[in-house]
Coordinates of C-alpha atoms in Angstrom, one line a residue:
X207 CA 45.5 -1.5 52.5
X208 CA 45.5 -0.1 49.1
X209 CA 47.6 2.7 49.8
X210 CA 50.2 0.1 51.4
X211 CA 50.6 -1.2 48.5
X212 CA 50.6 1.9 46.0
X213 CA 53.5 2.6 48.7
X214 CA 55.9 -0.3 48.7
X215 CA 55.3 -0.1 44.9
X216 CA 56.5 3.1 44.5
X217 CA 59.4 1.9 47.1
X218 CA 60.2 -1.0 44.7
X219 CA 60.7 1.6 41.7
X220 CA 62.6 3.8 43.3
X221 CA 64.9 0.8 44.4
X222 CA 65.4 -0.4 41.1
X223 CA 65.9 2.9 40.1
X224 CA 68.7 3.3 41.9
X225 CA 69.8 0.2 41.5
X226 CA 69.9 0.8 37.3
X227 CA 71.7 4.1 38.7
X228 CA 74.5 2.2 40.7
X229 CA 74.7 -0.5 37.8
X230 CA 75.2 2.2 35.1
X231 CA 77.7 4.0 37.1
X232 CA 79.8 1.0 37.5
X233 CA 79.4 0.3 33.8
X234 CA 80.9 4.1 33.2
X235 CA 83.5 3.6 35.9
X236 CA 84.4 0.3 34.4
X237 CA 84.4 2.1 31.1
X238 CA 86.4 5.0 32.4
X239 CA 88.8 2.8 33.9
X240 CA 89.7 0.9 30.7
X241 CA 90.0 4.0 28.7
X242 CA 92.5 5.0 31.2
X243 CA 94.5 1.9 30.9
X244 CA 94.5 1.7 27.4
X245 CA 95.4 5.5 26.8
X246 CA 98.1 4.7 29.5
X247 CA 99.8 2.2 27.4
X248 CA 99.3 3.8 24.0
X249 CA 101.3 6.8 25.6
X250 CA 103.7 5.1 27.8
X251 CA 106.9 4.5 25.7
X252 CA 106.6 8.2 25.0
X253 CA 106.5 9.1 28.6
X254 CA 109.7 7.0 29.1
X255 CA 111.2 8.2 26.1
X256 CA 110.8 12.2 27.1
X257 CA 112.1 11.0 31.2
X258 CA 115.0 9.0 29.9
X259 CA 117.8 11.4 31.0
X260 CA 116.2 10.8 34.7
X261 CA 116.8 8.4 37.8
X262 CA 114.7 5.7 38.6
X263 CA 113.3 7.9 41.9
X264 CA 112.2 10.7 39.6
X265 CA 111.1 8.8 36.7
X266 CA 108.8 7.2 38.8
X267 CA 107.3 10.6 40.5
X268 CA 106.9 11.8 37.5
X269 CA 104.9 8.7 36.3
X270 CA 102.5 8.9 38.8
X271 CA 102.1 12.8 38.5
X272 CA 101.1 11.8 34.7
X273 CA 98.8 8.4 35.6
X274 CA 96.9 11.0 37.9
X275 CA 95.5 13.3 35.3
X276 CA 93.5 10.3 33.6
X277 CA 89.7 10.5 34.3
X278 CA 89.2 6.9 35.1
X279 CA 91.9 7.2 37.7
X280 CA 91.3 7.3 41.4
X281 CA 94.9 8.0 42.6
X282 CA 98.3 7.2 41.8
X283 CA 101.3 7.3 44.2
X284 CA 105.0 6.0 44.3
X285 CA 105.3 2.8 47.0
X286 CA 108.9 1.3 47.3
X287 CA 110.5 0.9 43.8
X288 CA 107.1 1.1 42.1
X289 CA 103.6 2.9 41.0
X290 CA 100.6 2.0 42.8
X291 CA 97.4 3.1 40.6
X292 CA 93.8 2.8 42.4
X293 CA 91.1 3.0 39.3
X294 CA 87.7 4.3 39.6
X295 CA 86.3 1.2 39.2
X296 CA 88.1 -0.9 42.3
X297 CA 90.9 -2.5 40.6
X298 CA 93.9 -1.4 40.5
X299 CA 98.1 -2.0 38.5
X300 CA 101.4 -0.7 39.1
X301 CA 104.5 0.6 36.9
X302 CA 107.1 -1.4 37.6
X303 CA 110.7 -0.6 36.5
X304 CA 113.7 -3.4 35.8
X305 CA 116.9 -3.3 34.5
X306 CA 117.6 -6.2 31.9
X307 CA 120.6 -7.9 33.6
X308 CA 123.0 -10.2 30.7
X309 CA 126.1 -10.5 32.7
X310 CA 129.1 -11.6 30.9
X311 CA 131.0 -14.5 33.1
X312 CA 132.9 -13.5 35.8
X313 CA 134.6 -14.7 39.2
X314 CA 131.3 -14.5 41.2
X315 CA 129.3 -16.9 38.5
X316 CA 130.2 -20.7 39.1
X317 CA 129.0 -22.5 35.8
X318 CA 126.4 -25.3 36.5
X319 CA 126.9 -28.1 34.0
X320 CA 123.5 -30.0 34.2
X321 CA 123.5 -34.0 35.0
X322 CA 122.4 -35.3 31.8
X323 CA 120.6 -38.8 32.0
X324 CA 121.0 -40.8 29.0
X325 CA 118.4 -42.7 26.9
X326 CA 118.0 -45.6 24.4
X327 CA 116.2 -44.9 21.4
X328 CA 114.6 -42.0 22.7
X329 CA 112.7 -44.1 25.8
X330 CA 114.0 -42.5 29.2
X331 CA 115.4 -44.9 31.4
X332 CA 115.1 -43.4 34.8
X333 CA 112.3 -44.4 36.6
X334 CA 109.5 -41.3 37.5
X335 CA 109.1 -41.1 41.3
X336 CA 105.4 -41.7 41.9
X337 CA 103.4 -38.6 42.8
X338 CA 106.3 -36.5 42.8
X339 CA 105.8 -33.5 40.2
X340 CA 107.5 -30.4 39.9
X341 CA 106.1 -27.3 38.2
X342 CA 108.7 -24.9 36.5
X343 CA 107.4 -21.3 35.9
X344 CA 109.1 -19.1 33.4
X345 CA 107.4 -16.7 33.1
X346 CA 110.2 -13.6 31.8
X347 CA 113.4 -15.8 30.7
X348 CA 114.2 -12.9 28.1
X349 CA 114.9 -11.2 31.0
X350 CA 116.3 -13.4 33.5
X351 CA 119.7 -14.3 31.6
X352 CA 123.1 -14.4 31.8
X353 CA 126.2 -15.2 29.3
X354 CA 128.3 -18.1 29.6
X355 CA 130.8 -19.3 27.1
X356 CA 128.9 -17.1 24.6
X357 CA 125.5 -18.7 25.5
X358 CA 122.5 -16.9 27.3
X359 CA 121.1 -18.7 30.0
X360 CA 118.5 -18.6 32.9
X361 CA 118.0 -20.0 36.2
X362 CA 114.7 -21.8 35.4
X363 CA 116.3 -23.9 32.4
X364 CA 118.8 -25.1 34.9
X365 CA 116.7 -26.1 37.5
X366 CA 114.5 -28.1 34.8
X367 CA 117.9 -29.9 33.5
X368 CA 118.8 -30.7 37.3
X369 CA 115.8 -32.2 37.8
X370 CA 115.0 -33.9 34.2
X371 CA 114.7 -37.6 35.0
X372 CA 114.3 -37.0 38.7
X373 CA 110.6 -35.7 38.8
X374 CA 107.9 -35.0 36.5
X375 CA 108.3 -31.9 35.4
X376 CA 105.8 -29.5 33.6
X377 CA 107.4 -26.4 32.6
X378 CA 105.6 -23.4 31.1
X379 CA 107.4 -20.2 29.6
X380 CA 106.8 -16.8 28.4
X381 CA 103.3 -16.5 27.2
X382 CA 102.2 -20.1 28.8
X383 CA 102.3 -18.6 31.9
X384 CA 99.2 -17.7 32.3
X385 CA 96.5 -17.2 35.9
X386 CA 94.6 -20.2 34.5
X387 CA 98.1 -21.9 34.6
X388 CA 98.2 -21.7 38.1
X389 CA 95.0 -23.2 39.4
X390 CA 95.7 -26.3 40.0
X391 CA 99.3 -25.3 41.5
X392 CA 98.8 -27.6 45.0
X393 CA 99.0 -30.8 42.7
X394 CA 102.9 -30.6 42.6
X395 CA 105.9 -31.2 45.3
X396 CA 108.1 -28.8 44.0
X397 CA 107.5 -25.2 42.6
X398 CA 110.0 -22.9 41.3
X399 CA 108.5 -19.4 40.0
X400 CA 111.5 -17.8 37.8
X401 CA 110.0 -14.3 37.4
X402 CA 109.2 -10.7 38.6
X403 CA 107.7 -9.3 41.4
X404 CA 107.1 -7.2 44.4
X405 CA 106.2 -7.4 48.0
X406 CA 103.3 -10.4 48.4
X407 CA 102.8 -11.0 44.3
X408 CA 104.9 -12.4 41.6
X409 CA 104.1 -11.4 37.2
X410 CA 102.3 -14.1 35.3
X411 CA 104.0 -14.1 31.8
X412 CA 100.4 -13.2 30.2
X413 CA 100.2 -9.8 28.5
X414 CA 96.5 -8.2 29.1
X415 CA 94.4 -8.0 26.7
X416 CA 91.0 -6.9 25.8
X417 CA 89.7 -10.9 25.8
X418 CA 91.1 -11.8 29.5
X419 CA 90.5 -8.3 30.7
X420 CA 87.3 -8.5 31.8
X421 CA 88.0 -12.7 32.1
X422 CA 89.9 -11.7 35.4
X423 CA 87.6 -9.3 36.8
X424 CA 86.4 -11.0 39.8
X425 CA 89.9 -12.3 40.8
X426 CA 90.9 -8.2 40.1
X427 CA 88.1 -7.1 42.6
X428 CA 89.3 -9.8 45.2
X429 CA 92.7 -8.6 44.9
X430 CA 93.9 -11.8 43.6
X431 CA 95.2 -10.7 40.5
X432 CA 97.0 -7.3 39.7
X433 CA 98.0 -5.5 36.7
X434 CA 101.3 -4.4 35.7
X435 CA 103.2 -1.6 33.1
X436 CA 106.3 -3.2 32.8
X437 CA 109.7 -1.7 31.3
X438 CA 112.9 -2.8 31.1
X439 CA 116.2 -0.8 30.7
X440 CA 118.1 -1.8 27.4
X441 CA 121.5 -0.5 26.4
X442 CA 120.6 2.7 28.3
X443 CA 117.0 3.7 27.3
X444 CA 113.8 2.3 28.8
X445 CA 111.7 0.6 26.9
X446 CA 107.7 -0.5 27.8
X447 CA 107.0 -4.3 27.2
X448 CA 103.2 -3.9 27.9
X449 CA 100.7 -5.2 30.5
X450 CA 101.3 -8.3 32.2
X451 CA 99.0 -9.5 35.4
X452 CA 100.4 -10.5 38.8
X453 CA 98.7 -13.0 41.2
X454 CA 98.6 -12.0 44.8
X455 CA 99.2 -13.6 48.1
X456 CA 95.2 -13.7 48.2
X457 CA 95.3 -15.9 44.9
X458 CA 97.9 -18.4 46.9
X459 CA 95.3 -18.2 49.9
X460 CA 92.2 -18.9 47.5
X461 CA 94.0 -22.1 45.9
X462 CA 91.7 -25.2 46.1
X463 CA 93.5 -27.9 47.9
X464 CA 96.8 -28.1 49.7
X465 CA 100.2 -28.7 48.9
X466 CA 101.3 -31.5 50.3
X467 CA 105.0 -31.5 52.0
X468 CA 106.4 -29.7 49.3
X469 CA 109.6 -27.1 48.4
X470 CA 108.4 -24.2 47.0
X471 CA 111.0 -21.5 45.1
X472 CA 110.0 -17.8 44.2
X473 CA 113.0 -16.1 42.5
X474 CA 111.2 -12.8 42.6
X475 CA 112.2 -9.7 44.2
X476 CA 110.7 -9.6 47.9
X477 CA 109.6 -12.8 47.4
X478 CA 110.5 -13.1 51.4
X479 CA 110.8 -9.9 53.3
X480 CA 112.1 -10.1 56.3
X481 CA 109.4 -7.3 57.6
X482 CA 106.2 -8.8 55.9
X483 CA 106.6 -12.5 54.6
X484 CA 103.1 -12.5 53.4
X485 CA 103.9 -14.3 50.0
X486 CA 105.5 -16.8 51.9
X487 CA 103.0 -17.3 54.8
X488 CA 100.3 -17.9 52.1
X489 CA 102.3 -20.5 50.7
X490 CA 103.2 -22.4 54.3
X491 CA 99.6 -22.3 55.3
X492 CA 99.0 -24.4 52.4
X493 CA 101.0 -26.8 53.0
X494 CA 104.0 -26.0 52.0
X495 CA 107.2 -27.2 54.1
X496 CA 110.4 -25.6 53.0
X497 CA 110.3 -22.4 50.9
X498 CA 112.8 -20.2 49.7
X499 CA 113.0 -16.6 48.6
X500 CA 115.0 -13.0 49.0
X501 CA 114.9 -9.6 50.9
X502 CA 114.6 -7.1 48.3
X503 CA 115.4 -6.8 45.2
X504 CA 117.4 -9.7 42.9
X505 CA 119.4 -9.5 40.0
X506 CA 119.6 -12.7 37.5
X507 CA 123.1 -13.9 38.3
X508 CA 122.1 -14.2 42.1
X509 CA 119.0 -16.0 41.7
X510 CA 121.0 -18.5 39.1
X511 CA 123.8 -19.0 41.9
X512 CA 121.9 -19.5 45.0
X513 CA 118.5 -21.2 43.2
X514 CA 120.7 -23.3 40.6
X515 CA 122.8 -24.4 43.2
X516 CA 120.0 -24.8 46.0
X517 CA 118.5 -27.4 43.3
X518 CA 121.6 -29.3 42.4
X519 CA 122.4 -30.1 46.0
X520 CA 118.8 -31.6 46.2
X521 CA 118.9 -33.8 43.4
X522 CA 122.2 -35.0 45.0
X523 CA 119.9 -36.6 47.6
X524 CA 120.6 -33.3 50.3
X525 CA 118.5 -32.3 52.6
X526 CA 116.8 -28.5 52.4
X527 CA 118.9 -27.9 55.5
X528 CA 122.0 -29.3 54.4
X529 CA 121.7 -28.2 50.9
X530 CA 120.5 -24.0 51.7
X531 CA 123.6 -23.9 53.9
X532 CA 126.1 -25.0 51.7
X533 CA 124.6 -22.4 49.5
X534 CA 124.6 -20.0 51.6
X535 CA 127.8 -20.3 52.6
X536 CA 129.2 -19.7 49.3
X537 CA 126.9 -16.8 48.4
X538 CA 125.8 -15.5 51.8
X539 CA 124.4 -12.1 50.1
X540 CA 124.9 -9.8 47.2
X541 CA 125.8 -6.1 47.5
X542 CA 124.2 -3.7 44.9
X543 CA 125.6 -0.1 44.0
X544 CA 124.8 2.6 41.4
X545 CA 126.8 3.6 38.4
X546 CA 128.6 6.1 40.8
X547 CA 129.5 3.1 43.2
X548 CA 126.6 4.5 45.5
X549 CA 125.6 1.7 48.1
X550 CA 121.7 0.8 47.2
X551 CA 120.2 -2.6 48.7
X552 CA 121.6 -5.6 49.9
X553 CA 120.0 -9.3 48.3
X554 CA 119.5 -12.0 50.9
X555 CA 118.6 -15.4 50.2
X556 CA 116.7 -17.2 53.4
X557 CA 114.8 -19.8 53.6
X558 CA 111.6 -20.3 55.8
X559 CA 110.0 -23.7 56.6
X560 CA 111.5 -27.5 57.5
X561 CA 115.0 -27.6 57.3
X562 CA 115.1 -31.8 56.9
X563 CA 113.0 -31.9 54.2
X564 CA 114.2 -34.1 51.3
X565 CA 113.0 -33.5 47.9
X566 CA 112.6 -37.5 47.7
X567 CA 110.6 -39.6 50.0
X568 CA 113.1 -42.0 50.6
X569 CA 112.5 -45.1 48.2
X570 CA 112.6 -49.0 48.8
X571 CA 116.1 -50.6 48.6
X572 CA 115.9 -51.9 45.1
X573 CA 115.7 -55.7 44.3
X574 CA 115.4 -56.1 40.9
X575 CA 118.8 -57.5 39.3
X576 CA 119.9 -58.2 42.2
X577 CA 122.5 -61.1 41.6
X578 CA 124.4 -60.9 45.0
X579 CA 124.2 -59.7 48.3
X580 CA 126.4 -59.6 51.3
X581 CA 125.0 -58.2 54.5
X582 CA 127.4 -60.7 56.3
X583 CA 124.8 -61.6 58.9
X584 CA 127.6 -63.8 60.6
X585 CA 128.8 -65.3 58.0
X586 CA 130.0 -64.9 53.9
X587 CA 126.8 -66.2 52.5
X588 CA 124.6 -64.3 49.3
X589 CA 121.4 -63.3 50.8
X590 CA 120.1 -62.6 47.0
X591 CA 118.7 -66.8 46.9
X592 CA 121.3 -67.0 43.8
X593 CA 123.7 -69.2 46.0
X594 CA 127.0 -66.8 45.3
X595 CA 128.0 -67.4 48.8
X596 CA 131.4 -66.0 49.9
X597 CA 135.0 -68.3 51.2
X598 CA 136.7 -66.9 53.6
X599 CA 140.4 -67.0 52.7
X600 CA 144.2 -66.5 53.6
X601 CA 146.0 -67.4 56.4
X602 CA 144.2 -65.4 58.8
X603 CA 140.3 -65.5 57.5
X604 CA 138.7 -61.7 57.5
X605 CA 136.9 -61.5 61.4
X606 CA 133.7 -61.2 61.7
X607 CA 133.0 -57.6 63.5
X608 CA 130.5 -54.5 64.2
X609 CA 129.1 -52.6 61.2
X610 CA 128.0 -49.0 60.5
X611 CA 125.3 -49.0 63.0
X612 CA 127.4 -51.0 65.4
X613 CA 125.5 -54.3 65.3
X614 CA 127.7 -56.6 66.2
X615 CA 128.9 -60.0 63.6
X616 CA 127.3 -57.8 60.8
X617 CA 130.6 -56.7 58.7
X618 CA 133.7 -58.4 58.0
X619 CA 137.4 -56.5 58.6
X620 CA 140.2 -57.2 56.6
X621 CA 143.9 -57.3 58.0
X622 CA 145.8 -55.1 55.0
X623 CA 149.7 -55.5 54.5
X624 CA 150.6 -57.7 57.1
X625 CA 147.8 -60.2 57.6
X626 CA 146.3 -60.2 54.4
X627 CA 142.9 -62.0 53.7
X628 CA 139.8 -61.8 51.4
X629 CA 136.5 -63.6 50.3
X630 CA 136.4 -65.6 47.3
X631 CA 133.2 -66.1 45.8
X632 CA 133.5 -68.7 42.9
X633 CA 132.2 -67.6 39.8
X634 CA 128.2 -68.5 38.4
X635 CA 126.1 -67.7 35.5
X636 CA 124.7 -64.7 37.5
X637 CA 127.9 -63.1 38.1
X638 CA 128.2 -62.9 34.0
X639 CA 127.1 -59.4 32.7
X640 CA 125.7 -58.0 29.4
X641 CA 126.8 -54.1 29.3
X642 CA 125.5 -53.0 32.4
X643 CA 126.1 -54.2 36.1
X644 CA 126.1 -51.9 39.5
X645 CA 128.0 -52.6 42.9
X646 CA 127.2 -50.9 45.7
X647 CA 129.5 -51.7 49.2
X648 CA 130.4 -49.9 52.4
X649 CA 134.0 -49.4 53.6
X650 CA 135.4 -48.0 56.8
X651 CA 139.1 -47.8 56.2
X652 CA 141.2 -48.6 59.5
X653 CA 145.0 -47.0 58.3
X654 CA 146.2 -45.5 54.8
X655 CA 149.4 -48.0 54.9
X656 CA 149.5 -51.1 53.1
X657 CA 150.7 -52.1 49.1
X658 CA 152.1 -49.9 46.5
X659 CA 152.1 -50.7 43.2
X660 CA 155.5 -52.4 43.7
X661 CA 154.3 -54.8 46.1
X662 CA 156.5 -52.5 48.8
X663 CA 154.6 -51.5 52.0
X664 CA 154.4 -48.0 51.7
X665 CA 152.5 -45.2 53.5
X666 CA 152.5 -42.3 50.9
X667 CA 150.7 -44.3 47.9
X668 CA 149.1 -47.0 49.1
X669 CA 146.2 -48.9 47.2
X670 CA 143.3 -50.9 48.6
X671 CA 141.3 -53.5 46.1
X672 CA 137.5 -53.4 48.3
X673 CA 135.7 -55.2 45.4
X674 CA 137.5 -57.0 42.0
X675 CA 136.2 -59.7 39.6
X676 CA 139.0 -60.6 38.0
X677 CA 140.3 -60.7 34.6
X678 CA 141.5 -63.5 32.5
X679 CA 143.4 -66.5 33.3
X680 CA 146.7 -65.7 33.7
X681 CA 146.2 -61.5 34.0
X682 CA 148.1 -59.7 37.0
X683 CA 145.2 -56.8 36.6
X684 CA 141.4 -57.9 36.7
X685 CA 138.8 -57.4 34.6
X686 CA 137.3 -55.2 37.3
X687 CA 138.5 -53.5 40.3
X688 CA 137.3 -51.0 42.8
X689 CA 140.5 -49.5 45.3
X690 CA 140.9 -46.6 47.6
X691 CA 144.0 -44.7 48.7
X692 CA 145.0 -41.4 50.3
X693 CA 143.3 -38.7 48.6
X694 CA 145.3 -35.5 46.7
X695 CA 147.8 -33.8 49.1
X696 CA 146.9 -36.0 51.9
X697 CA 143.5 -34.8 52.1
X698 CA 140.5 -37.5 52.5
X699 CA 139.8 -41.0 50.2
X700 CA 140.8 -41.6 46.9
X701 CA 138.4 -43.6 45.0
X702 CA 139.2 -45.4 42.0
X703 CA 137.5 -47.7 39.3
X704 CA 138.4 -49.6 36.4
X705 CA 136.1 -51.7 34.1
X706 CA 137.4 -54.0 31.3
X707 CA 136.1 -53.5 27.4
X708 CA 137.6 -56.5 25.7
X709 CA 140.3 -59.3 27.1
X710 CA 142.8 -56.7 28.5
X711 CA 145.9 -58.6 29.7
X712 CA 148.0 -56.0 30.0
X713 CA 148.1 -52.6 32.5
X714 CA 148.3 -50.3 29.1
X715 CA 145.0 -52.3 27.9
X716 CA 143.1 -51.4 30.9
X717 CA 140.9 -48.2 30.1
X718 CA 138.1 -46.1 31.4
X719 CA 139.6 -45.3 35.0
X720 CA 137.2 -43.3 36.9
X721 CA 138.5 -41.8 40.0
X722 CA 137.7 -39.3 42.7
X723 CA 138.4 -37.9 46.1
X724 CA 136.3 -37.1 48.8
X725 CA 137.8 -34.7 51.0
X726 CA 136.0 -34.5 54.3
X727 CA 136.7 -38.1 54.7
X728 CA 138.4 -39.3 57.8
X729 CA 139.8 -42.4 58.9
X730 CA 137.1 -44.8 61.1
X731 CA 134.5 -42.8 58.7
X732 CA 131.8 -45.5 56.8
X733 CA 131.7 -45.0 53.2
X734 CA 128.7 -45.5 50.8
X735 CA 130.7 -46.4 47.1
X736 CA 128.6 -47.4 44.1
X737 CA 129.8 -47.7 40.4
X738 CA 127.5 -48.1 38.0
X739 CA 128.0 -49.1 34.5
X740 CA 125.3 -48.2 31.7
X741 CA 126.6 -49.8 28.8
X742 CA 128.4 -46.8 27.3
X743 CA 128.5 -44.6 30.5
X744 CA 130.4 -45.2 33.6
X745 CA 128.9 -43.5 36.9
X746 CA 130.9 -43.3 40.6
X747 CA 129.0 -42.3 43.4
X748 CA 130.0 -41.6 47.3
X749 CA 127.7 -41.1 49.9
X750 CA 124.9 -41.0 47.2
X751 CA 126.8 -38.0 45.3
X752 CA 128.1 -38.7 41.7
X753 CA 131.7 -37.9 42.3
X754 CA 133.1 -39.2 38.7
X755 CA 131.7 -40.4 35.2
X756 CA 133.3 -41.0 32.0
X757 CA 131.6 -42.4 28.3
X758 CA 133.2 -45.4 27.0
X759 CA 132.5 -44.6 23.7
X760 CA 132.1 -48.3 23.3
X761 CA 129.9 -50.9 24.5
X762 CA 131.0 -52.4 27.8
X763 CA 132.4 -55.2 26.9
X764 CA 132.8 -57.9 30.8
X765 CA 134.2 -61.0 28.2
X766 CA 137.4 -60.8 30.5
X767 CA 135.7 -61.2 33.5
X768 CA 132.6 -63.2 33.1
X769 CA 134.2 -66.1 33.6
X770 CA 136.5 -65.4 36.7
X771 CA 135.8 -65.0 40.1
X772 CA 134.7 -62.6 42.4
X773 CA 137.0 -61.1 45.4
X774 CA 136.3 -59.0 48.2
X775 CA 139.0 -57.3 50.1
X776 CA 141.9 -58.1 47.6
X777 CA 142.9 -57.7 44.1
X778 CA 143.4 -60.7 42.0
X779 CA 144.1 -61.7 38.9
X780 CA 142.6 -65.7 37.0
X781 CA 145.8 -67.3 38.5
X782 CA 146.0 -66.4 41.7
X783 CA 149.5 -67.6 41.7
X784 CA 150.6 -65.2 39.0
X785 CA 151.0 -61.9 40.6
X786 CA 153.1 -62.4 43.4
X787 CA 154.0 -65.7 46.0
X788 CA 150.2 -65.0 48.1
X789 CA 148.5 -64.5 44.5
X790 CA 147.0 -61.1 45.0
X791 CA 147.9 -57.2 45.4
X792 CA 146.4 -54.2 47.4
X793 CA 145.1 -56.4 50.5
X794 CA 142.4 -54.5 52.0
X795 CA 142.7 -52.6 55.8
X796 CA 139.6 -52.2 57.4
X797 CA 135.9 -52.8 57.6
X798 CA 133.7 -54.1 54.1
X799 CA 129.8 -54.5 54.6
X800 CA 126.3 -54.6 52.7
X801 CA 127.7 -55.6 49.3
X802 CA 124.8 -55.5 46.5
X803 CA 125.5 -56.3 43.1
X804 CA 122.8 -56.2 40.4
X805 CA 123.2 -56.9 36.5
X806 CA 121.4 -53.7 35.9
X807 CA 122.2 -50.2 35.4
X808 CA 120.6 -48.6 38.6
X809 CA 118.8 -45.0 38.1
X810 CA 120.1 -42.4 40.6
X811 CA 116.5 -42.4 42.8
X812 CA 117.8 -46.1 43.3
X813 CA 121.5 -45.2 44.4
X814 CA 120.3 -42.5 46.7
X815 CA 118.1 -45.5 47.9
X816 CA 120.9 -47.9 48.9
X817 CA 122.9 -44.7 50.3
X818 CA 119.7 -43.7 52.6
X819 CA 119.1 -47.3 53.7

């Protein structure tokens, strides 16, 4: 028994000695690997200077040979467009070479003007969509930039400007873009990663230091986090910018929680490679519904054209399929060539996942501030609760008919020039406005033939008044009106609107007319028209898309219309007998339905809700 105890004790000592030796060897390997990392970093710029005249492939091969000479390196070899380094402590790193591309304004770049959201006294008026948060990752903004009108921009800044006021945004740039900042990524409904990258990985803006190298040791051992030596070509010279962390598909797989019906855009090179879409699948396996990325390398101007335009379409209420198809039709791919014109590669922007996901959950139709609502359910009554019932008028009154959903007795049809009729709503206190208002309605234009400005029948320049709030008691021209007509060059439909500032009597005093064309409109189509007056701003939306706007420069003043009646289907002054024998101009020809009038300016989310109803 004693002999067995001695043997067991001896074995324990041997195992302890072996473990101690193994631990010391591991510590030694870590020390050698760290020394190799520091030596590479200290001498990297010198090597770049020595190899400044060679092309990228020779440069990478030469760097691989050089790195293999360090004691703490197990192996180094070129893989694709980078050098992959394995250290003897089991960790790895890569060397990546980039061209810093700052392009001038060219015909291939379409300038995007951000949608500006106004606020009073610094308080944003646009409501935040509950539970809908955006994460914008701008890790290398200095190197994803382009020049337009003498200013330097990057695509992440444009994405932010489009989403501002629509979603709650967490925007991180440069040194804020750390590995730790990504750990709660699944809490976001929209993720935009503007970054460098390679197959199945994207880079952070966080430099590797003595303080954080050990902090991320476990992630590096697990392959979730790697290190990258980055060099940029600036004015013909390669310049080393240091070590940075990059995040792999394993990191995404290991995130806590799941994305909730979310959307992800990754601007990194090889972020959606047709033959190996592992990074994409990692996101989608975590609950992402739509993922956008690039096959092959990608230049900054191409990400600008595609990503910024995509987000603009989404903010305008388009679903992902429509938005993506529209962008790809305009920017199908980008060919790249070397300085001698030799073909190098083609970048393709692709989408994986659902094609019907909207950036927004369909919000409820707003009721706050609703002062009049005409669904025309068999009559012209106001269903807002304010008693602003309509009166059918004209020799042959408007006819109740089918609406845009083909429901009977749910819209009114107006007879136009030869059978003019309208609906009059007597004025009331609830139909008087102070600096803000919103009008929404649906129309179906039957013909583009009717009255012109000289009260004659015309097929070339007719006008059709859908909604009108009369001006002063003698005005031929009303205080506010929304009209339709033939689009430019005979294409589509033209929509115009005017709101009065002050007691305008003559046409020359009617200012701030805004107008736009919807070229793809065909007779018989239903069209949603929404006018928003927000104190000093005025916006016109067609089918949920802002088509025109105007800054009034003075506060909106509805004095000339607040004491007058509301008319549907005709333009009228305060004195119906003043304008012509039957008292009105521009009789509408077609159907009108679902009129809603608010005493406040609706934010875009609620405008979108009215269109999507």
